[in-house]
Coordinates of C-alpha atoms in Angstrom, one line a residue:
M1 CA 57.7 -69.7 20.1
N2 CA 55.7 -72.6 18.7
T3 CA 55.3 -72.8 14.9
K4 CA 51.6 -72.5 13.8
L5 CA 51.0 -75.7 11.9
F6 CA 47.3 -75.4 11.6
D7 CA 44.8 -72.6 10.9
I8 CA 42.0 -74.1 13.1
L9 CA 42.1 -76.8 15.8
L10 CA 38.8 -78.5 16.7
V11 CA 38.4 -79.8 20.2
G12 CA 35.4 -81.9 21.3
S13 CA 33.6 -84.4 19.1
I14 CA 29.9 -84.0 20.2
A15 CA 28.6 -87.2 18.5
G16 CA 31.2 -86.9 15.8
L17 CA 30.1 -83.5 14.5
D18 CA 33.7 -82.3 14.5
I19 CA 34.5 -84.6 11.6
P20 CA 32.2 -83.0 9.0
L21 CA 33.0 -79.5 10.3
A22 CA 36.7 -80.2 9.8
E23 CA 36.1 -81.6 6.4
Y24 CA 34.0 -78.6 5.3
L25 CA 36.5 -76.1 6.6
S26 CA 39.3 -78.0 4.8
R27 CA 37.3 -77.8 1.6
K28 CA 37.3 -74.0 2.1
G29 CA 41.1 -74.0 1.9
L30 CA 41.9 -73.9 5.7
S31 CA 44.4 -76.2 7.4
V32 CA 42.3 -77.9 10.0
A33 CA 43.2 -80.5 12.7
L34 CA 41.1 -82.5 15.2
A35 CA 42.4 -83.1 18.8
R36 CA 41.2 -86.4 20.1
Q37 CA 42.1 -88.6 23.1
K38 CA 44.4 -91.4 22.0
L39 CA 42.0 -94.4 21.5
D40 CA 39.4 -92.1 20.0
A41 CA 42.0 -90.6 17.6
I42 CA 42.9 -94.1 16.2
S43 CA 39.3 -95.0 15.5
T44 CA 38.6 -91.6 14.0
R45 CA 41.6 -91.9 11.6
E46 CA 40.2 -95.3 10.5
R47 CA 36.8 -93.8 9.9
I48 CA 38.2 -91.0 7.8
E49 CA 40.4 -93.4 5.7
Q50 CA 37.3 -95.6 5.1
S51 CA 34.9 -92.7 4.2
T52 CA 36.5 -91.9 0.9
E53 CA 33.2 -90.7 -0.7
F54 CA 32.8 -87.9 1.8
M55 CA 36.3 -87.2 3.2
K56 CA 38.0 -85.5 0.3
A57 CA 40.0 -82.6 1.9
L58 CA 40.9 -83.5 5.5
P59 CA 44.0 -85.6 5.8
S60 CA 43.8 -88.5 8.2
D61 CA 47.1 -87.4 9.8
H62 CA 45.4 -84.2 10.9
I63 CA 43.8 -86.3 13.7
L64 CA 46.1 -85.4 16.6
E65 CA 46.1 -87.6 19.7
F66 CA 46.7 -86.6 23.3
E67 CA 46.8 -88.6 26.6
N68 CA 46.9 -85.7 29.1
P69 CA 46.2 -82.0 29.3
N70 CA 49.8 -81.0 28.7
E71 CA 49.9 -82.8 25.4
L72 CA 46.6 -81.1 24.4
L73 CA 48.2 -77.8 25.4
K74 CA 51.1 -78.4 23.1
I75 CA 48.7 -79.2 20.3
A76 CA 46.7 -76.0 21.0
Q77 CA 49.8 -73.9 20.8
S78 CA 50.3 -75.1 17.2
A79 CA 47.0 -73.6 15.9
R80 CA 46.1 -70.1 15.0
L81 CA 42.5 -70.5 16.2
I82 CA 40.7 -73.1 18.4
V83 CA 37.0 -74.1 18.0
T84 CA 35.8 -76.1 21.0
L85 CA 32.5 -77.9 20.5
G86 CA 30.9 -77.9 24.0
G87 CA 33.1 -77.3 27.0
S88 CA 35.7 -79.9 26.0
L89 CA 38.6 -77.5 26.1
I90 CA 38.0 -76.2 29.6
N91 CA 37.2 -79.7 30.8
Y92 CA 40.7 -80.8 29.6
L93 CA 42.8 -77.8 30.4
K94 CA 41.1 -76.9 33.8
A95 CA 43.2 -74.3 35.7
R96 CA 45.7 -74.0 32.8
W97 CA 43.1 -71.8 31.1
L98 CA 43.7 -69.1 33.7
F99 CA 47.2 -68.6 32.2
R100 CA 46.1 -68.8 28.6
G101 CA 48.1 -65.7 27.6
I102 CA 51.3 -66.9 29.2
L103 CA 50.9 -70.4 27.8
G104 CA 50.3 -69.1 24.2
I105 CA 46.8 -70.5 23.8
P106 CA 45.4 -68.9 20.6
P107 CA 41.9 -67.2 20.3
V108 CA 39.1 -69.6 21.2
I109 CA 35.6 -69.9 19.8
Y110 CA 33.3 -71.8 22.2
W111 CA 30.4 -73.4 20.2
H112 CA 27.7 -74.1 22.8
T113 CA 25.9 -77.3 23.3
G114 CA 22.6 -77.9 25.2
A115 CA 23.6 -79.6 28.5
D116 CA 26.7 -77.4 29.0
I117 CA 24.7 -74.1 28.8
V118 CA 21.2 -74.9 30.2
E119 CA 22.5 -77.2 33.0
R120 CA 26.2 -76.9 33.9
A121 CA 26.5 -73.2 33.3
V122 CA 24.2 -72.5 36.3
E123 CA 25.5 -75.2 38.6
K124 CA 27.0 -74.1 41.9
S125 CA 29.7 -76.8 41.5
L126 CA 33.3 -76.2 40.8
K127 CA 32.7 -77.3 37.2
G128 CA 29.9 -74.7 36.9
V129 CA 32.2 -72.0 38.2
A130 CA 34.9 -73.0 35.7
L131 CA 32.5 -73.1 32.8
R132 CA 31.1 -69.6 33.6
H133 CA 34.6 -68.2 33.8
F134 CA 35.4 -69.9 30.4
M135 CA 32.3 -68.3 28.8
A136 CA 33.3 -64.9 30.2
T137 CA 36.8 -65.1 28.8
V138 CA 36.7 -66.9 25.4
D139 CA 36.9 -64.7 22.3
V140 CA 33.5 -65.8 20.8
N141 CA 30.5 -67.6 22.4
V142 CA 28.4 -69.2 19.7
G143 CA 25.0 -69.3 21.2
L144 CA 22.0 -71.6 21.0
P145 CA 18.4 -70.7 20.0
Y146 CA 17.0 -72.5 23.0
P147 CA 14.5 -70.7 25.3
D148 CA 16.4 -71.7 28.4
A149 CA 19.7 -70.8 26.8
Q150 CA 18.4 -67.3 26.1
R151 CA 17.4 -66.9 29.7
I152 CA 20.8 -68.0 30.9
Y153 CA 22.7 -65.7 28.5
S154 CA 20.7 -62.8 29.9
L155 CA 21.3 -63.9 33.5
L156 CA 25.1 -64.4 33.0
K157 CA 25.4 -61.3 30.7
T158 CA 27.4 -63.6 28.3
P159 CA 29.9 -61.5 26.3
N160 CA 30.9 -61.9 22.7
L161 CA 27.7 -63.8 21.9
R162 CA 27.0 -64.6 18.3
Y163 CA 24.5 -66.9 16.6
W164 CA 26.2 -68.9 13.8
L165 CA 24.4 -71.8 12.1
F166 CA 26.1 -75.2 12.3
P167 CA 27.0 -77.0 9.1
Y168 CA 25.3 -80.3 9.8
L169 CA 26.2 -83.3 7.6
L170 CA 23.2 -83.1 5.3
P171 CA 22.5 -86.4 3.5
E172 CA 21.2 -86.1 0.0
I173 CA 19.5 -89.4 -0.4
S174 CA 16.8 -89.5 -3.0
R175 CA 14.3 -92.3 -2.5
D176 CA 10.6 -91.9 -3.2
H177 CA 8.8 -93.3 -0.2
S178 CA 5.8 -91.1 0.5
I179 CA 2.6 -92.1 2.3
Q180 CA -0.3 -92.9 -0.1
K181 CA -4.0 -92.4 0.6
G182 CA -5.2 -95.2 2.8
D183 CA -1.8 -96.4 3.9
Q184 CA -0.8 -96.9 7.5
L185 CA 1.3 -94.0 8.7
R186 CA 4.9 -95.0 9.4
I187 CA 6.3 -93.0 12.3
F188 CA 10.0 -93.1 13.4
H189 CA 10.9 -91.9 16.9
P190 CA 14.8 -92.1 17.1
S191 CA 15.2 -89.6 20.1
H192 CA 16.6 -90.7 23.4
L193 CA 13.8 -91.7 25.8
D194 CA 14.1 -89.3 28.6
F195 CA 11.1 -87.8 30.4
K196 CA 12.6 -87.4 33.8
V197 CA 11.6 -90.7 35.4
N198 CA 15.0 -92.2 36.2
D199 CA 16.7 -88.8 36.4
P200 CA 14.1 -86.4 37.6
G201 CA 16.4 -83.5 38.8
A202 CA 14.7 -80.1 38.6
H203 CA 17.9 -78.7 37.1
R204 CA 17.6 -80.9 34.0
L205 CA 16.4 -78.8 31.0
T206 CA 17.5 -81.1 28.2
S207 CA 15.0 -84.0 28.6
K208 CA 12.9 -85.0 25.6
G209 CA 9.3 -85.0 26.8
N210 CA 8.7 -88.4 25.0
D211 CA 5.9 -89.3 27.4
R212 CA 3.7 -86.5 25.9
F213 CA 4.2 -88.0 22.5
I214 CA 3.4 -91.6 23.7
C215 CA 0.2 -90.4 25.4
A216 CA -0.9 -88.4 22.3
Y217 CA 0.0 -91.3 20.0
A218 CA -2.3 -93.6 22.1
Q219 CA -5.1 -91.0 22.0
A220 CA -4.7 -90.7 18.2
I221 CA -4.8 -94.5 17.8
K222 CA -8.0 -94.7 19.8
G223 CA -9.3 -91.8 17.6
G224 CA -8.9 -93.8 14.5
L225 CA -5.3 -93.1 13.4
R226 CA -3.9 -96.1 11.4
A227 CA -0.2 -96.0 12.3
S228 CA 2.8 -97.9 13.5
C229 CA 5.8 -96.4 15.3
V230 CA 9.4 -97.5 15.4
M231 CA 11.1 -96.5 18.7
L232 CA 14.8 -97.0 19.6
E233 CA 15.9 -98.6 22.9
R234 CA 18.1 -95.7 23.9
G235 CA 18.0 -93.2 26.7
K236 CA 17.4 -93.1 30.5
D237 CA 13.8 -94.0 30.4
V238 CA 13.4 -97.0 28.0
E239 CA 11.7 -99.2 30.6
P240 CA 9.3 -96.5 31.9
A241 CA 8.4 -95.8 28.2
K242 CA 7.7 -99.5 27.6
A243 CA 5.6 -99.6 30.8
L244 CA 3.6 -96.5 29.7
I245 CA 3.0 -98.0 26.2
H246 CA 1.8 -101.2 27.8
E247 CA -0.4 -99.4 30.2
L248 CA -2.0 -97.3 27.4
G249 CA -2.7 -100.5 25.4
I250 CA -0.7 -99.7 22.3
A251 CA 2.2 -102.2 22.6
D252 CA 1.1 -103.7 19.2
K253 CA 1.5 -100.3 17.6
V254 CA 5.1 -99.9 18.6
Q255 CA 8.1 -101.7 17.1
W256 CA 11.3 -101.6 19.2
M257 CA 14.8 -101.5 17.6
P258 CA 18.2 -101.4 19.2
H259 CA 20.7 -98.5 18.8
L260 CA 21.3 -98.2 15.1
S261 CA 24.4 -97.7 13.0
R262 CA 24.5 -94.6 10.7
D263 CA 23.4 -96.6 7.7
E264 CA 20.6 -98.3 9.6
L265 CA 19.5 -94.9 10.9
A266 CA 19.4 -93.5 7.4
L267 CA 17.3 -96.4 6.2
Q268 CA 14.7 -95.9 9.0
F269 CA 14.5 -92.2 8.1
Q270 CA 13.8 -93.1 4.5
L271 CA 11.1 -95.6 5.4
A272 CA 9.3 -93.2 7.7
D273 CA 6.4 -90.9 6.7
L274 CA 6.9 -88.8 9.9
V275 CA 9.9 -88.4 12.2
V276 CA 9.4 -87.5 15.8
D277 CA 12.0 -85.6 17.8
Q278 CA 11.9 -83.7 21.2
F279 CA 9.3 -81.6 23.1
D280 CA 11.1 -80.1 26.1
V281 CA 14.0 -78.1 24.7
G282 CA 12.0 -75.9 22.3
A283 CA 14.6 -76.1 19.5
L284 CA 15.7 -78.2 16.6
G285 CA 18.0 -81.1 17.4
G286 CA 20.4 -82.9 15.1
I287 CA 17.8 -85.6 14.5
A288 CA 15.3 -83.1 13.2
V289 CA 17.8 -81.4 10.9
E290 CA 19.0 -84.7 9.4
A291 CA 15.4 -85.9 8.9
M292 CA 14.4 -82.7 7.3
A293 CA 17.4 -82.9 5.0
M294 CA 16.0 -86.2 3.7
G295 CA 12.7 -84.5 2.9
K296 CA 10.9 -85.9 5.9
P297 CA 8.3 -83.9 7.9
V298 CA 9.2 -83.7 11.6
L299 CA 7.0 -83.5 14.6
T300 CA 8.7 -81.5 17.4
W301 CA 8.5 -78.3 19.4
V302 CA 10.4 -75.1 18.4
N303 CA 9.9 -72.0 20.4
E304 CA 9.3 -69.2 17.9
K305 CA 10.8 -66.3 19.8
A306 CA 14.0 -68.3 20.7
A307 CA 14.4 -69.5 17.1
S308 CA 14.2 -66.0 15.7
V309 CA 17.7 -65.2 17.0
S310 CA 19.2 -67.7 14.5
Y311 CA 16.6 -68.0 11.7
P312 CA 14.7 -65.3 9.8
E313 CA 11.9 -67.8 9.3
M314 CA 10.5 -70.6 11.4
P315 CA 11.4 -74.2 10.4
P316 CA 8.4 -75.8 8.7
V317 CA 8.0 -78.5 11.3
L318 CA 4.8 -79.9 12.8
N319 CA 5.1 -77.7 15.8
A320 CA 3.5 -78.9 19.1
P321 CA 4.7 -78.3 22.7
D322 CA 2.0 -80.2 24.5
E323 CA 0.0 -83.5 24.4
E324 CA -3.1 -81.9 22.8
G325 CA -1.0 -80.2 20.1
I326 CA 0.9 -83.5 19.3
Y327 CA -2.4 -85.3 19.1
R328 CA -3.8 -82.8 16.6
A329 CA -0.5 -82.9 14.5
L330 CA -0.7 -86.7 14.4
M331 CA -4.3 -86.6 13.2
H332 CA -3.4 -84.0 10.5
A333 CA -0.6 -86.3 9.4
Q334 CA -3.1 -88.6 7.9
D335 CA -3.3 -86.1 5.0
A336 CA -0.7 -87.5 2.5
D337 CA -0.5 -84.3 0.5
Y338 CA 0.1 -82.2 3.6
L339 CA 2.9 -84.5 4.7
R340 CA 4.5 -84.5 1.3
E341 CA 4.4 -80.7 1.1
R342 CA 5.9 -80.3 4.6
G343 CA 8.7 -82.7 3.6
L344 CA 9.6 -80.7 0.6
Q345 CA 9.5 -77.5 2.5
S346 CA 11.7 -79.0 5.3
K347 CA 14.4 -80.1 2.9
A348 CA 14.5 -76.7 1.2
W349 CA 14.6 -74.9 4.6
V350 CA 17.5 -77.0 5.9
F351 CA 19.6 -76.6 2.8
R352 CA 18.9 -72.9 2.9
Y353 CA 20.2 -72.5 6.5
H354 CA 22.5 -75.4 7.3
D355 CA 24.4 -76.1 4.1
W356 CA 28.1 -75.8 4.7
Q357 CA 28.7 -73.8 1.6
S358 CA 27.0 -70.7 3.1
C359 CA 26.7 -71.2 6.9
L360 CA 30.5 -71.4 7.5
D361 CA 31.0 -67.9 6.2
P362 CA 30.8 -66.1 9.6
L363 CA 33.4 -68.5 11.1
I364 CA 35.8 -68.1 8.2
T365 CA 35.3 -64.3 8.1
Y366 CA 36.2 -64.2 11.8
F367 CA 39.3 -66.3 11.2
Y368 CA 40.5 -64.0 8.4
E369 CA 39.8 -60.9 10.5
E370 CA 41.5 -62.3 13.6
M371 CA 44.6 -63.2 11.5
G372 CA 44.5 -59.8 9.7
Q373 CA 44.0 -61.4 6.4
S374 CA 41.4 -60.9 3.6
T375 CA 42.3 -64.2 2.0
L376 CA 44.6 -67.1 2.9
N377 CA 48.2 -66.5 2.2

């Protein structure tokens, strides 16, 4: 029988979100490890060793590398509990999952991500079948407050469904840079450009709807809005976005930047008066949460009914699902006092619901209950 070396094993990075999650769980007194493919594991160890200001509890030698599914299986057997971010675990283990009991795979928490649930989980492909079986047999499904995810959970009768809030890495940068009366509004649009031009599949439910923002922004400029917008050259539809901006005659009101490092991204958040996220999904993305944590007002679309499964109160975003609503929000954003107040409300809201000190409690409580403990031995 394998010795249990770790309390929790995290599988799947999802834009590096496993690193802060592992650090926060470690600060709570749990022995946590990350499973990464070999090359990724080496770079992750280097990042952790260099991030001395943030990484205080997770040892760099808890980044465990594997090159094939059997090596991952051996690592999995050394943990008391597995948390997989997205469908990474089933993607690696494949048919081995069918024999989880025989193979000694511990209890598994599947923390859902957008594309897995609203796209792959309903595919008729072999991967879709495998993911649906995985959802039906894991110990906990951590669901998403997305409108389409809610529909799919109902369709699939997803068992063991819980709504736990994710402990995002919340930067506490304090820099006074608020719009003043008469200033030009500084807008930052860091989201992937994806409005189903180059990948128009009807099954795709995680596009961003950026074209609606671009059209509303052009309308607002023509309506007298004094603004400039920084957009990033990232996503499937960069060239269609540039063509649309040129066609609408607002190329001089848009500044293009390449994909940014973490530090460069943080600087652009700080310089912005308003941050723009996504308009198709109907839920907060990581960009919105990070911007709100910095005290920035965010223009996006959040479906109120879907959000209510996770939050007792709506996030204080500038909420707009369509072009007309986005236009009205942009015109309202000329009010400096309004933006400043929304920014303050946003920061307070994010720290109320996504701070690691409180939102990890359900996961840790589940771990203790599963292990038959009230506290760590």
